[in-house]
Structure formats: C-alpha cells, structure tokens
Coordinates of C-alpha atoms and ligand atoms in Angstrom, one line a residue:
X560 CA 13.6 24.5 29.5
X561 CA 11.7 23.2 26.4
X562 CA 8.6 21.2 27.3
X563 CA 7.1 18.4 25.2
X564 CA 3.4 18.2 24.4
X565 CA 2.7 16.1 27.5
X566 CA 4.5 18.7 29.7
X567 CA 7.6 16.5 30.2
X568 CA 11.0 18.1 29.7
X569 CA 12.5 17.8 26.2
X570 CA 15.8 16.0 26.5
X571 CA 18.0 16.4 23.4
X572 CA 19.8 13.4 22.0
X573 CA 23.5 13.2 23.1
X574 CA 26.0 13.2 20.4
X575 CA 23.7 12.5 17.4
X576 CA 25.3 11.3 14.2
X577 CA 25.4 14.4 12.0
X578 CA 26.3 12.5 8.9
X579 CA 24.4 14.2 6.0
X580 CA 23.6 11.2 3.9
X581 CA 21.5 8.4 5.2
X582 CA 23.2 5.1 6.0
X583 CA 23.4 3.0 2.8
X584 CA 22.3 -0.6 3.0
X585 CA 23.9 -3.3 1.0
X586 CA 22.5 -3.0 -2.5
X587 CA 21.9 -5.6 -5.3
X588 CA 23.4 -4.6 -8.6
X589 CA 21.1 -3.4 -11.3
X590 CA 22.0 -6.2 -13.7
X591 CA 21.5 -8.8 -10.9
X592 CA 18.1 -7.5 -9.9
X593 CA 16.9 -7.3 -13.5
X594 CA 17.6 -11.0 -13.9
X595 CA 15.1 -12.0 -11.2
X596 CA 11.8 -11.0 -9.7
X597 CA 13.3 -11.0 -6.2
X598 CA 12.9 -8.1 -3.7
X599 CA 15.1 -5.1 -4.5
X600 CA 15.6 -3.6 -1.1
X601 CA 17.6 -5.3 1.6
X602 CA 17.4 -5.1 5.4
X603 CA 20.0 -3.0 7.4
X604 CA 22.6 -4.9 9.3
X605 CA 22.8 -4.3 13.0
X606 CA 25.7 -1.8 12.5
X607 CA 23.9 0.0 9.7
X608 CA 20.7 0.3 11.8
X609 CA 22.6 1.6 14.8
X610 CA 24.4 4.2 12.7
X611 CA 21.1 5.4 11.1
X612 CA 19.2 5.4 14.4
X613 CA 21.9 7.8 15.8
X614 CA 20.9 10.3 13.1
X615 CA 17.5 10.8 14.7
X616 CA 17.5 14.0 16.8
X617 CA 14.3 13.0 18.7
X618 CA 13.1 16.5 18.1
X619 CA 10.0 17.5 20.1
X620 CA 7.7 18.3 17.2
X621 CA 7.4 14.6 16.1
X622 CA 6.7 15.6 12.5
X623 CA 7.5 12.0 11.4
X624 CA 4.8 10.6 13.6
X625 CA 2.3 13.3 12.5
X626 CA 3.0 12.6 8.9
X627 CA 2.6 8.8 9.3
X628 CA -1.1 7.9 8.6
X629 CA -0.9 5.3 11.3
X630 CA 0.8 7.6 13.9
X631 CA 3.7 5.2 14.5
X632 CA 5.6 6.5 17.5
X633 CA 8.7 7.0 15.4
X634 CA 11.1 8.9 17.7
X635 CA 10.3 6.6 20.6
X636 CA 10.9 3.4 18.7
X637 CA 14.1 4.7 17.3
X638 CA 15.1 5.7 20.9
X639 CA 14.4 2.1 22.1
X640 CA 16.5 0.8 19.2
X641 CA 19.3 3.2 20.1
X642 CA 19.1 2.0 23.7
X643 CA 19.7 -1.6 22.5
X644 CA 16.1 -2.8 22.9
X645 CA 14.8 -3.8 19.5
X646 CA 11.9 -5.8 21.0
X647 CA 10.7 -2.7 22.9
X648 CA 11.0 -0.8 19.6
X649 CA 8.8 -3.5 17.9
X650 CA 6.2 -3.3 20.7
X651 CA 6.0 0.4 20.3
X652 CA 5.5 0.2 16.5
X653 CA 2.8 -2.5 17.1
X654 CA 0.8 -0.1 19.3
X655 CA -0.1 1.7 16.0
X656 CA 0.6 -0.7 13.2
X657 CA -0.6 -4.2 12.5
X658 CA 2.1 -5.1 10.1
X659 CA 5.3 -3.0 10.0
X660 CA 6.8 -5.7 7.7
X661 CA 4.5 -4.5 4.9
X662 CA 4.5 -0.8 5.6
X663 CA 8.3 -0.5 5.9
X664 CA 8.5 -2.1 2.4
X665 CA 5.7 -0.4 0.5
X666 CA 4.8 2.9 2.1
X667 CA 5.6 5.9 0.0
X668 CA 7.6 7.2 2.9
X669 CA 9.0 10.2 1.0
X670 CA 5.4 11.5 1.0
X671 CA 4.7 10.3 4.6
X672 CA 6.8 9.9 7.7
X673 CA 10.1 10.9 6.0
X674 CA 8.6 14.0 4.3
X675 CA 9.0 16.4 7.2
X676 CA 11.9 14.9 9.1
X677 CA 13.9 17.8 10.6
X678 CA 17.1 16.3 9.2
X679 CA 15.8 16.8 5.7
X680 CA 16.1 20.6 6.0
X681 CA 19.8 20.4 5.6
X682 CA 20.5 16.8 4.7
X683 CA 18.8 13.5 4.0
X684 CA 15.8 12.5 6.1
X685 CA 16.3 9.7 8.6
X686 CA 15.6 6.4 6.9
X687 CA 12.6 5.6 9.1
X688 CA 11.2 2.8 7.0
X689 CA 14.5 0.9 6.9
X690 CA 14.8 1.2 10.7
X691 CA 11.2 -0.1 11.0
X692 CA 12.0 -3.0 8.7
X693 CA 15.2 -3.8 10.7
X694 CA 13.2 -3.8 14.0
X695 CA 10.5 -6.1 12.5
X696 CA 12.9 -8.5 10.9
X697 CA 14.9 -8.6 14.2
X698 CA 11.7 -9.4 16.0
X699 CA 10.8 -12.3 13.7
X700 CA 14.4 -13.5 13.7
X701 CA 14.3 -13.7 17.5
X702 CA 11.6 -16.3 17.2
X703 CA 9.2 -14.3 19.3
X704 CA 6.4 -14.3 16.7
X705 CA 3.2 -12.6 17.6
X706 CA 1.9 -11.4 19.8
X707 CA 4.7 -9.2 21.1
X708 CA 4.7 -8.4 24.8
X709 CA 1.0 -7.9 25.7
X710 CA 0.2 -4.3 24.9
X711 CA -0.8 -3.2 28.4
X712 CA -0.3 0.4 29.7
X713 CA 0.7 1.7 26.3
X714 CA 2.3 5.1 26.7
X715 CA 2.0 6.6 23.2
X716 CA -0.5 8.7 21.2
X717 CA -0.3 5.8 18.7
X718 CA -2.1 3.6 21.3
X719 CA -5.4 2.7 19.8
X720 CA -6.3 -0.2 22.1
X721 CA -5.9 0.8 25.7
X722 CA -4.9 -1.3 28.6
X723 CA -7.8 -3.7 28.5
X724 CA -6.6 -5.5 25.4
X725 CA -4.2 -8.1 26.5
X726 CA -4.4 -10.9 23.8
X727 CA -4.8 -13.6 26.4
X728 CA -8.2 -12.3 27.4
X729 CA -10.8 -14.0 25.3
X730 CA -14.1 -12.2 24.8
X731 CA -16.2 -15.2 23.5
X732 CA -17.3 -13.1 20.5
X733 CA -16.9 -14.2 16.9
X734 CA -16.3 -11.9 14.0
X735 CA -16.3 -12.8 10.3
X736 CA -13.9 -10.7 8.1
X737 CA -14.7 -10.8 4.4
X738 CA -11.5 -10.2 2.3
X739 CA -7.9 -10.9 3.3
X740 CA -6.2 -7.8 1.8
X741 CA -4.3 -5.4 4.2
X742 CA -7.6 -4.1 5.6
X743 CA -9.0 -7.6 6.3
X744 CA -5.7 -8.8 7.8
X745 CA -5.3 -5.6 9.9
X746 CA -8.9 -6.0 11.1
X747 CA -8.2 -9.7 12.0
X748 CA -5.0 -8.7 13.9
X749 CA -6.6 -5.9 15.9
X750 CA -9.8 -7.8 16.7
X751 CA -7.6 -10.7 17.8
X752 CA -5.6 -8.2 20.0
X753 CA -9.0 -7.3 21.5
X754 CA -9.6 -10.9 22.4
X755 CA -12.3 -11.8 19.7
X756 CA -12.3 -15.0 17.6
X757 CA -11.8 -14.1 13.9
X758 CA -12.6 -16.1 10.7
X759 CA -11.4 -14.5 7.4
X760 CA -13.2 -15.5 4.2
X761 CA -11.2 -15.0 0.9
X762 CA -12.4 -15.8 -2.6
X763 CA -8.8 -16.2 -4.0
X764 CA -6.7 -19.3 -3.6
X765 CA -4.1 -17.4 -1.4
X766 CA -4.7 -14.8 1.3
X767 CA -3.3 -11.3 1.1
X768 CA -5.4 -9.4 -1.4
X769 CA -3.3 -6.9 -3.3
X770 CA -0.3 -7.6 -1.0
X771 CA -0.2 -11.1 -2.6
X772 CA -1.8 -10.5 -6.0
X773 CA -1.0 -6.9 -7.0
X774 CA 2.1 -5.5 -5.4
X775 CA 4.9 -7.3 -7.2
X776 CA 7.5 -9.6 -5.6
X777 CA 10.2 -7.0 -6.3
X778 CA 8.6 -4.6 -3.7
X779 CA 7.2 -7.2 -1.3
X780 CA 8.4 -10.8 -1.3
X781 CA 5.5 -13.2 -0.9
X782 CA 7.3 -15.1 1.9
X783 CA 6.8 -12.0 4.0
X784 CA 3.0 -12.1 3.4
X785 CA 3.0 -15.9 4.2
X786 CA 4.8 -15.3 7.4
X787 CA 2.2 -12.8 8.6
X788 CA -0.6 -15.2 7.7
X789 CA 1.2 -18.0 9.7
X790 CA 1.5 -15.6 12.6
X791 CA -2.2 -14.8 12.5
X792 CA -3.1 -18.5 12.3
X793 CA -0.8 -19.1 15.3
X794 CA -2.9 -16.4 17.1
X795 CA -6.1 -18.4 16.3
X796 CA -7.3 -16.6 13.2
X797 CA -9.0 -19.0 10.8
X798 CA -8.8 -18.6 7.0
X799 CA -11.4 -19.9 4.6
X800 CA -10.0 -19.6 1.1
X801 CA -11.6 -20.1 -2.4
X802 CA -14.9 -18.8 -0.9
X803 CA -16.7 -15.9 -2.4
X804 CA -19.1 -14.5 0.1
X805 CA -22.4 -13.6 -1.5
X806 CA -22.0 -16.6 -3.8
X807 CA -20.5 -19.5 -1.9
X808 CA -21.7 -18.4 1.5
X809 CA -24.8 -16.2 2.1
X810 CA -24.7 -13.0 4.2
X811 CA -27.6 -14.5 6.3
X812 CA -25.5 -17.5 7.1
X813 CA -22.7 -15.3 8.3
X814 CA -24.9 -12.9 10.2
X815 CA -26.5 -15.9 12.0
X816 CA -23.2 -17.5 12.9
X817 CA -21.1 -14.4 13.9
X818 CA -21.6 -11.6 16.3
X819 CA -20.3 -9.1 13.7
X820 CA -19.3 -9.1 10.0
X821 CA -16.5 -6.8 8.6
X822 CA -16.5 -6.2 4.9
X823 CA -12.9 -5.6 3.7
X824 CA -13.4 -6.5 0.0
X825 CA -11.3 -3.8 -1.6
X826 CA -12.0 -1.9 -4.9
X827 CA -11.5 -4.4 -7.7
X828 CA -13.4 -2.8 -10.6
X829 CA -10.6 -1.5 -12.8
X830 CA -11.2 1.9 -14.3
X831 CA -11.0 1.3 -18.1
X832 CA -10.3 3.9 -20.9
X833 CA -12.6 4.4 -23.8
X834 CA -10.2 4.0 -26.8
X835 CA -11.8 3.1 -30.2
X836 CA -11.5 -0.6 -31.1
X837 CA -10.3 -1.7 -27.7
X838 CA -13.3 -3.6 -26.4
X839 CA -12.7 -7.0 -28.3
X840 CA -8.9 -6.6 -29.0
X841 CA -6.8 -9.5 -27.8
X842 CA -3.7 -8.5 -25.7
X843 CA -5.4 -5.9 -23.6
X844 CA -5.2 -6.6 -19.8
X845 CA -5.7 -4.8 -16.6
X846 CA -2.6 -4.2 -14.5
X847 CA -3.9 -6.5 -11.7
X848 CA -4.6 -9.3 -14.2
X849 CA -1.0 -9.1 -15.4
X850 CA 0.6 -8.8 -12.0
X851 CA -1.6 -11.5 -10.5
X852 CA -0.7 -14.0 -13.2
X853 CA 3.0 -13.1 -12.7
X854 CA 2.9 -13.8 -9.0
X855 CA 0.9 -17.0 -9.3
X856 CA 3.3 -18.3 -11.9
X857 CA 6.3 -17.4 -9.7
X858 CA 4.8 -19.0 -6.6
X859 CA 3.7 -22.1 -8.4
X860 CA 7.2 -22.5 -10.0
X861 CA 5.6 -22.2 -13.5
X862 CA 7.2 -21.2 -16.8
X863 CA 7.5 -17.4 -16.6
X864 CA 8.3 -17.0 -20.3
X865 CA 5.5 -19.3 -21.3
X866 CA 2.7 -17.8 -19.3
X867 CA -0.3 -16.5 -21.2
X868 CA 0.1 -12.9 -20.1
X869 CA 3.9 -12.3 -20.6
X870 CA 5.6 -9.2 -21.9
X871 CA 8.5 -11.2 -23.3
X872 CA 9.5 -10.0 -26.8
X873 CA 6.6 -7.5 -26.9
X874 CA 6.2 -3.8 -27.3
X875 CA 4.3 -2.9 -24.2
X876 CA 2.2 0.2 -23.7
X877 CA 1.0 0.9 -20.1
X878 CA -1.8 3.4 -19.5
X879 CA -1.3 5.0 -16.1
X880 CA 1.7 6.9 -14.8
X881 CA 1.2 6.0 -11.1
X882 CA 2.6 3.4 -8.8
X883 CA 0.6 0.6 -10.4
X884 CA 1.8 1.5 -13.8
X885 CA 5.4 1.7 -12.4
X886 CA 4.9 -1.9 -11.1
X887 CA 4.0 -3.0 -14.6
X888 CA 7.1 -1.3 -16.0
X889 CA 9.4 -3.2 -13.6
X890 CA 7.6 -6.5 -14.3
X891 CA 7.6 -6.0 -18.1
X892 CA 11.4 -5.3 -18.1
X893 CA 12.1 -8.5 -16.1
X894 CA 9.8 -10.4 -18.6
X895 CA 12.1 -9.2 -21.4
X896 CA 9.9 -6.7 -23.1
X897 CA 11.1 -5.2 -26.4
X898 CA 10.0 -1.7 -25.4
X899 CA 7.9 -0.1 -22.6
X900 CA 6.0 3.1 -23.0
X901 CA 4.1 4.5 -20.0
X902 CA 1.3 6.9 -21.0
X903 CA 0.1 9.5 -18.4
X904 CA -2.7 11.9 -19.0
X905 CA -1.7 14.5 -16.5
X906 CA 1.4 16.9 -16.8
X907 CA 4.7 15.9 -15.1
X908 CA 4.7 19.0 -13.1
X909 CA 1.1 19.9 -12.2
X910 CA -0.4 22.4 -9.9
X911 CA -2.3 21.8 -6.7
X912 CA -5.2 23.9 -5.4
X913 CA -6.2 25.3 -2.0
X914 CA -10.0 25.4 -2.1
X915 CA -10.6 28.2 0.4
X916 CA -8.2 30.7 -1.1
X917 CA -7.6 29.6 -4.7
X918 CA -3.9 29.3 -5.2
X919 CA -1.7 27.2 -7.3
X920 CA 1.6 25.7 -6.2
X921 CA 3.8 23.5 -8.3
X922 CA 4.0 20.0 -6.8
X923 CA 7.4 18.5 -6.2
X924 CA 8.8 16.2 -8.8
X925 CA 7.3 12.7 -8.8
X926 CA 8.8 10.4 -6.2
X927 CA 11.7 8.3 -7.2
X928 CA 10.7 4.9 -8.7
X929 CA 13.1 2.1 -9.1
X930 CA 11.2 0.9 -12.2
X931 CA 11.9 4.2 -13.9
X932 CA 15.6 3.9 -13.0
X933 CA 15.6 0.4 -14.4
X934 CA 13.9 1.5 -17.6
X935 CA 16.4 4.3 -18.1
X936 CA 19.2 1.7 -17.9
X937 CA 17.5 -0.9 -20.1
X938 CA 16.1 1.4 -22.8
X939 CA 18.2 4.6 -22.2
X940 CA 15.1 6.7 -21.6
X941 CA 12.3 7.3 -19.1
X942 CA 9.3 5.3 -20.3
X943 CA 6.9 8.1 -19.1
X944 CA 5.1 10.1 -21.8
X945 CA 3.1 12.8 -20.1
X946 CA 0.0 14.7 -21.2
X947 CA -1.0 12.0 -23.6
X948 CA -3.7 9.4 -24.0
X949 CA -4.5 6.3 -26.1
X950 CA -7.2 7.3 -28.6
X951 CA -7.5 4.1 -30.6
X952 CA -6.3 0.5 -30.9
X953 CA -5.2 -1.1 -34.2
X954 CA -5.6 -4.9 -34.5
X955 CA -4.0 -7.4 -36.8
X956 CA -6.0 -10.0 -38.9
X957 CA -6.3 -12.3 -35.8
X958 CA -7.8 -9.5 -33.6
X959 CA -4.5 -9.0 -31.6
X960 CA -3.5 -5.5 -30.7
X961 CA -0.8 -4.4 -33.1
X962 CA -0.4 -0.7 -32.4
X963 CA -2.1 2.2 -30.6
X964 CA -2.8 5.7 -31.7
X965 CA -2.0 8.3 -29.1
X966 CA -2.8 12.0 -28.9
X967 CA -1.3 14.9 -26.9
X968 CA -3.4 16.5 -24.2
X969 CA -3.3 20.1 -23.0
X970 CA -3.8 21.1 -19.4
X971 CA -6.2 23.9 -18.6
X972 CA -6.4 25.2 -15.1
X973 CA -9.2 27.1 -13.6
X974 CA -9.4 28.3 -10.0
X975 CA -10.1 24.8 -8.6
X976 CA -9.2 22.1 -11.0
X977 CA -7.3 20.9 -14.0
X978 CA -9.0 19.6 -17.2
X979 CA -7.2 17.9 -20.1
X980 CA -8.3 18.4 -23.7
X981 CA -7.0 16.8 -26.9
X982 CA -4.6 18.8 -29.1
X983 CA -5.9 18.2 -32.7
X984 CA -3.2 17.1 -35.3
X985 CA -0.9 15.4 -32.7
X986 CA -2.1 11.9 -33.3
X987 CA 0.7 9.3 -33.9
X988 CA 0.9 5.6 -33.9
X989 CA 3.2 3.5 -31.8
X990 CA 3.8 -0.3 -32.0
X991 CA 2.0 -2.2 -29.3
X992 CA 1.6 -6.0 -28.8
X993 CA 0.4 -5.7 -25.2
X994 CA -1.7 -2.9 -23.7
X995 CA -1.9 -2.7 -19.9
X996 CA -4.5 -0.6 -18.2
X997 CA -3.3 0.8 -14.9
X998 CA -5.8 3.7 -14.6
X999 CA -7.1 3.1 -11.1
X1000 CA -10.2 1.4 -9.6
X1001 CA -13.8 2.2 -8.9
X1002 CA -15.6 0.8 -5.9
X1003 CA -16.2 -2.8 -4.6
X1004 CA -17.8 -5.4 -6.7
X1005 CA -21.6 -5.1 -6.9
X1006 CA -22.0 -8.8 -6.1
X1007 CA -20.9 -8.1 -2.5
X1008 CA -22.7 -4.8 -1.8
X1009 CA -25.9 -6.1 -3.3
X1010 CA -25.9 -9.4 -1.5
X1011 CA -25.5 -7.6 1.8
X1012 CA -27.8 -4.8 0.8
X1013 CA -25.4 -2.1 2.1
X1014 CA -25.7 1.4 0.7
X1015 CA -23.0 2.9 -1.5
X1016 CA -22.1 6.5 -2.4
X1017 CA -21.9 8.0 -5.9
X1018 CA -18.5 6.5 -6.3
X1019 CA -20.0 3.1 -5.3
X1020 CA -17.9 2.9 -2.1
X1021 CA -19.7 1.5 0.9
X1022 CA -21.2 4.1 3.3
X1023 CA -20.5 3.6 7.0
X1024 CA -20.9 5.4 10.3
X1025 CA -24.5 6.1 11.3
X1026 CA -25.1 5.7 15.0
X1027 CA -22.2 3.2 15.3
X1028 CA -18.9 4.1 13.8
X1029 CA -17.9 2.0 10.8
X1030 CA -21.2 0.2 10.8
X1031 CA -23.0 0.1 7.4
X1032 CA -26.8 0.7 7.3
X1033 CA -27.2 -3.1 7.8
X1034 CA -27.1 -4.1 11.5
X1035 CA -23.9 -5.8 12.7
X1036 CA -22.2 -5.4 9.2
X1037 CA -19.2 -3.1 9.3
X1038 CA -16.8 -2.0 6.4
X1039 CA -13.2 -0.8 6.2
X1040 CA -10.4 -0.3 3.8
X1041 CA -10.5 0.5 0.1
X1042 CA -14.2 -0.7 -0.3
X1043 CA -15.2 2.1 2.0
X1044 CA -12.5 4.8 1.5
X1045 CA -11.9 4.2 -2.2
X1046 CA -8.5 3.3 -3.7
X1047 CA -5.8 4.0 -1.1
X1048 CA -2.5 2.8 0.4
X1049 CA -1.5 -0.1 2.5
X1050 CA -0.8 2.0 5.6
X1051 CA -4.0 4.1 5.2
X1052 CA -6.2 1.0 4.7
X1053 CA -4.5 -0.7 7.7
X1054 CA -5.2 2.4 9.9
X1055 CA -8.8 2.5 8.7
X1056 CA -9.2 -1.2 9.7
X1057 CA -7.6 -0.5 13.1
X1058 CA -10.3 2.2 13.7
X1059 CA -13.0 -0.2 12.4
X1060 CA -11.8 -2.9 14.8
X1061 CA -12.0 -0.5 17.6
X1062 CA -15.6 0.3 16.7
X1063 CA -16.5 -3.4 16.4
X1064 CA -14.9 -4.0 19.8
X1065 CA -17.0 -1.2 21.3
X1066 CA -20.1 -2.6 19.7
X1067 CA -19.4 -6.1 21.0
X1068 CA -18.6 -4.8 24.4
X1069 CA -22.0 -3.1 24.8
Ligands
FAD163 C1 -0.4 -3.0 -8.5 C2 -0.7 -2.2 -7.2 C3 0.4 -1.8 -6.5 C4 0.3 -1.1 -5.3 N1 1.4 -0.7 -4.6 C5 1.2 -0.1 -3.4 C6 2.4 0.3 -2.7 O1 3.5 0.2 -3.2 N2 2.2 0.9 -1.5 C7 1.0 1.1 -1.0 O2 0.9 1.6 0.2 N3 -0.2 0.7 -1.6 C8 -0.1 0.1 -2.8 N4 -1.2 -0.2 -3.5 C9 -2.5 0.0 -2.9 C10 -2.9 -1.1 -1.9 O3 -2.5 -2.3 -2.4 C11 -4.3 -1.1 -1.6 O4 -4.7 0.2 -1.1 C12 -4.7 -2.1 -0.5 O5 -4.3 -3.4 -0.9 C13 -6.2 -2.1 -0.2 O6 -6.4 -3.1 0.8 P1 -7.9 -3.7 1.0 O7 -7.7 -4.8 2.0 O8 -8.9 -2.7 1.3 O9 -8.3 -4.4 -0.5 P2 -7.6 -5.5 -1.3 O10 -6.1 -5.6 -1.1 O11 -8.1 -5.4 -2.7 O12 -8.2 -6.9 -0.7 C14 -9.5 -7.2 -0.8 C15 -9.7 -8.7 -0.7 O13 -11.1 -9.1 -0.6 C16 -11.3 -10.2 -1.4 N5 -12.7 -10.3 -1.8 C17 -13.4 -9.5 -2.6 N6 -14.7 -9.9 -2.7 C18 -14.8 -11.0 -1.9 C19 -15.9 -11.9 -1.6 N7 -17.1 -11.7 -2.1 N8 -15.6 -12.9 -0.7 C20 -14.4 -13.1 -0.2 N9 -13.3 -12.3 -0.5 C21 -13.5 -11.3 -1.3 C22 -10.4 -10.0 -2.6 O14 -10.1 -11.2 -3.3 C23 -9.1 -9.5 -1.9 O15 -8.3 -10.5 -1.5 C24 -1.0 -0.9 -4.8 C25 -2.2 -1.3 -5.5 C26 -2.0 -2.0 -6.7 C27 -3.2 -2.4 -7.5
SF4_164 S1 3.9 3.0 8.7 FE1 4.7 3.9 6.8 S2 4.5 6.1 7.0 FE2 4.3 5.2 9.1 S3 6.4 5.2 10.0 FE3 6.2 3.2 9.0 S4 7.0 3.5 6.9 FE4 6.6 5.6 7.7

C-alpha cells in the first residue's frame, strides 16, 4: 500500500486518459490573430476540459504543486473537476491563489507547474494552466463572483489563511495598499479575505499595474483585469486612482488614517543601455512606454496607426531577448512594422552554475513564444540575434534615430558566472527608426521610498522583515511584490503579497 505524505492511502486514478498529446483547444488562425490585438489563447470547452482532466494521474508526488510558486493544489482541483464539481475546484485554487484568471493566462507554466508533470516523462504534460483557466471562467460564468464558498476548514497545504478567515467576519481594521499591480491587488484580496477594510491608491488612470499597462492584450485581455477589479469593489475594496502617494497624499496622512500601509509600488525604473548618441535621440522608448500607450489607445478606442509611439512602417530594433522583448515583437508585428530585430546580449544556449560544487549544465532551449512564431511567419526568420549589443545610435538631421551599430559579444565562463566581451571588428549597422529598450528594471521609484523613509538594499529594493515579517523599518509600513523582491513574475509577486497579507493580519490581530 502506497501512503501519501499525510499518511492517507494513495488511490490511483481509475482509467486515466493515456492520450500522449494534450487536448487541443480551438485555435485562432495566425492570419486572423495578426490582424487584431485580441487575446491569442482560448478557453477549453467543457468536453475539452474533461478530456484533459482525465489525463492527470493524481500521482502522489504532487510535483506540479511543488513547482507552482503559489502551491496551487493542482491534483486536487483537477480531481474536483473530474468529479463534476468545478466550483469546488475553484475554491481549492483560491486557497492558494488570489487570481487564477491572470496566472492561468500569463504564468510561464512550462517552467513552473507543468515542468515536472509525470506525464511529461513519456508524453506531453497535463495542460494545468488551461484547466485552471476553464475552472475560473466557469466560476465567473456561473455568476457566483467573489468570494467563493467561504474558505473555512481548508484541507490543503496551499491553505495560507486558516479557518478563522471567513470573509463575512469584519475586523474593523483599515489597510491602505499603495499600487494596484498584481501584488497590490493580491494584498487587497487576501486582506479582504481576512476581514479587513482595504483602500488601494494608484497613480495611474486605470488599476492593474503591469497587468493593465505592460502585459499586452494578446496575452491578457483587459476585460479580465476589469472583471477582477469589479469583483474586488463588490467585496468592499475602494480604489483611489490618479493619486501618487508621496506627492498627492503624504505618508503621514496615510499612517494617521490607516492601521497599516502596504507598499506594492513595483519596480518601474527601466534599466537603460549605454549606447553612444542615444541620450537625446528621438524614437527611443522603453518597452513599458510603448506597451502602455498601445493599451491606452486600444482601451480608449483611439487611432492605433496614428498614435505617437507606433511601429507602423518602421524598422524596429528591440534590446532585450526576454518576455518583455517578446511582447514588443508581437505588438510591433500587429502595428505593421517593416522589420523587427531583437537583440540579446546572452548566448541562446547558456550554461547554469551550481555554486557549492561548480558545475555547468546546458539550459534547455528558451520557452516557446508565440511572438517568435509570428515573426517567423511574417518575416520568415526568428527576430532574435544572440550575443550582440547596440554600441551606438545614428541620427538623421532632425535628431531621429535612423540606424544602430551593433557588435558581437563573446561569452566567457568562469566557475561561477558568465561575462560578455565585445569582439573587435564585428561592428555593423542595421536600419532602425524605432529603438525599444526591454532590458529589465531596477528598484522602485525613489519618490516613494524617500517619502516613506524606508531602507533599501544595494539594488534599491525595499528591505522588509525585522521583528515583524514583511514590515519595513518604518512602523506599520509593510512592502511586497516587485518593489521588495526585485523584478519577478505575476504568480511570484501574488504569492509574496499573500504572505505579506498574512503578516499584516498577524500584526493587526495582536
Ligand atoms: C512587458 C511585461 C510583460 C510581462 N509579462 C509577464 C508574463 O507574461 N508573466 C508573468 O508572470 N509576469 C510578467 N511580467 C512581470 C509582471 O508583470 C510583474 O512581475 C508584476 O506586474 C509585478 O507586480 P507588482 O504589483 O509588484 O508591480 P507593478 O505591476 O509594477 O504595479 C505597481 C503599481 O504601483 C503603482 N505605483 C507606483 N508608485 C506609486 C505611488 N507613488 N502611488 C500610487 N501608485 C503607485 C504603479 O503605477 C503600478 O500600477 C511582465 C512584465 C512586463 C514589464
Ligand atoms: S498559478 Fe501558475 S504555476 Fe501555479 S498552477 Fe496556476 S498556472 Fe501553474
């Protein structure tokens, strides 16, 4: 008899679906999707979801749950779905996650929950994110809204809240959350779950942070963000928009009016490159500037081709081969760019290091990106150029960027790290009318950290966790998400906010 970790007997799934390939969902043709900025992925139908749920073996190791940063009880929610109870499946997911509607769309699941699925040893991993999306969409379609069944007597390791947190129980405590990105929204959700009253301050005109103005509509339709905001409002969360804390509202005012303040302001300082002649060149933008204007224009029903930062008819060069750069590729293609080149400093196949016993392993190939696939169809080639950087910018007589000089880089590995150095004589010029910088972010804006007087580390991220977990060195001021961890992922930042909410709840309960 095989025992589970909790000493209960392991009961194998009866007649699992041993189909090797994961269940395909209806797809939108490539030509159709390149003609719009609409979401690319679709939600499983009921039959498709049931077929895919039957592929889960409910194996006792729960690698999927261990590899999910939030610890979503994957096998249990799939079992509930298989048993014909999608609402119970949703309740189980919500014990660990504030917003499966976002994670199921934007998580790099091939590096997280699906990476170690037992089925992937001999066939394709179970499509966990699609099942999660189906469950969540079914929940919303049922009209249940939030909160789901009060989370009492939660059975799973994913349970962060405990039996005391029935949403109906009001604590009488008030919390201000600064920033409405995934960490701010997750903090608001979990603090509301604990029974506290939450007000979210956001300096932008719309809530959502990078969920709204960053991640493009093709990956996450903005109606999905608006739906979650409405749900939070229905649960009593107040949103104060167009209000920069530190400028429009003082920290003292907030500390005087609220029992706790949570900073969830993200890392918005874009990391720039130091190319010659770039500083005053026109036509150089950060990725977030470009993606934000795209989304604003879309949502406001504006003229996409006529917007000031459009790639239409331009030779676009993107610095940064990661996910943000990929989002710029997909958007530039839809804008009607003449060409797209994506410059990445690091090698395509690089090595990873184990610090204690120096060892180098090749990393697997980069994860599949729909933008790369689209670029291959549109321009017949992968836009990525590896081991290269932009050395200088050439301007025309009006100061607009006209071309960039790039140079090859060479990787040198020592026992612990890789360093890149220029290869002399490899300089070449490529046409460029629009240069997008997608090279990452460094720390939260100084205006916030200085106004609150909180300490930051050498990377300018907010330091937390003295005697009270997640509290900064300023009394009753907490911090979570990217502003404290550094640039991260939606699921990770949501999980960080969950743990922060737990700490705030503990502090308020003293
Ligand atoms: C282009 C792009 C694509 C991405 N794609 C993915 C993806 O596919 N999958 C994934 O998992 N992750 C992705 N990420 C990463 C993910 O979006 C971030 O890790 C996450 O949004 C960080 O959440 P956050 O709440 O900490 O910060 P943010 O989302 O940055 O939110 C911070 C909020 O605080 C507000 N704020 C700042 N200062 C103040 C102030 N003084 N007063 C009031 N409000 C303030 C900001 O306006 C903002 O709304 C992407 C990031 C980018 C840039
Ligand atoms: S939250 Fe993300 S990593 Fe976790 S199960 Fe869902 S899709 Fe997978």
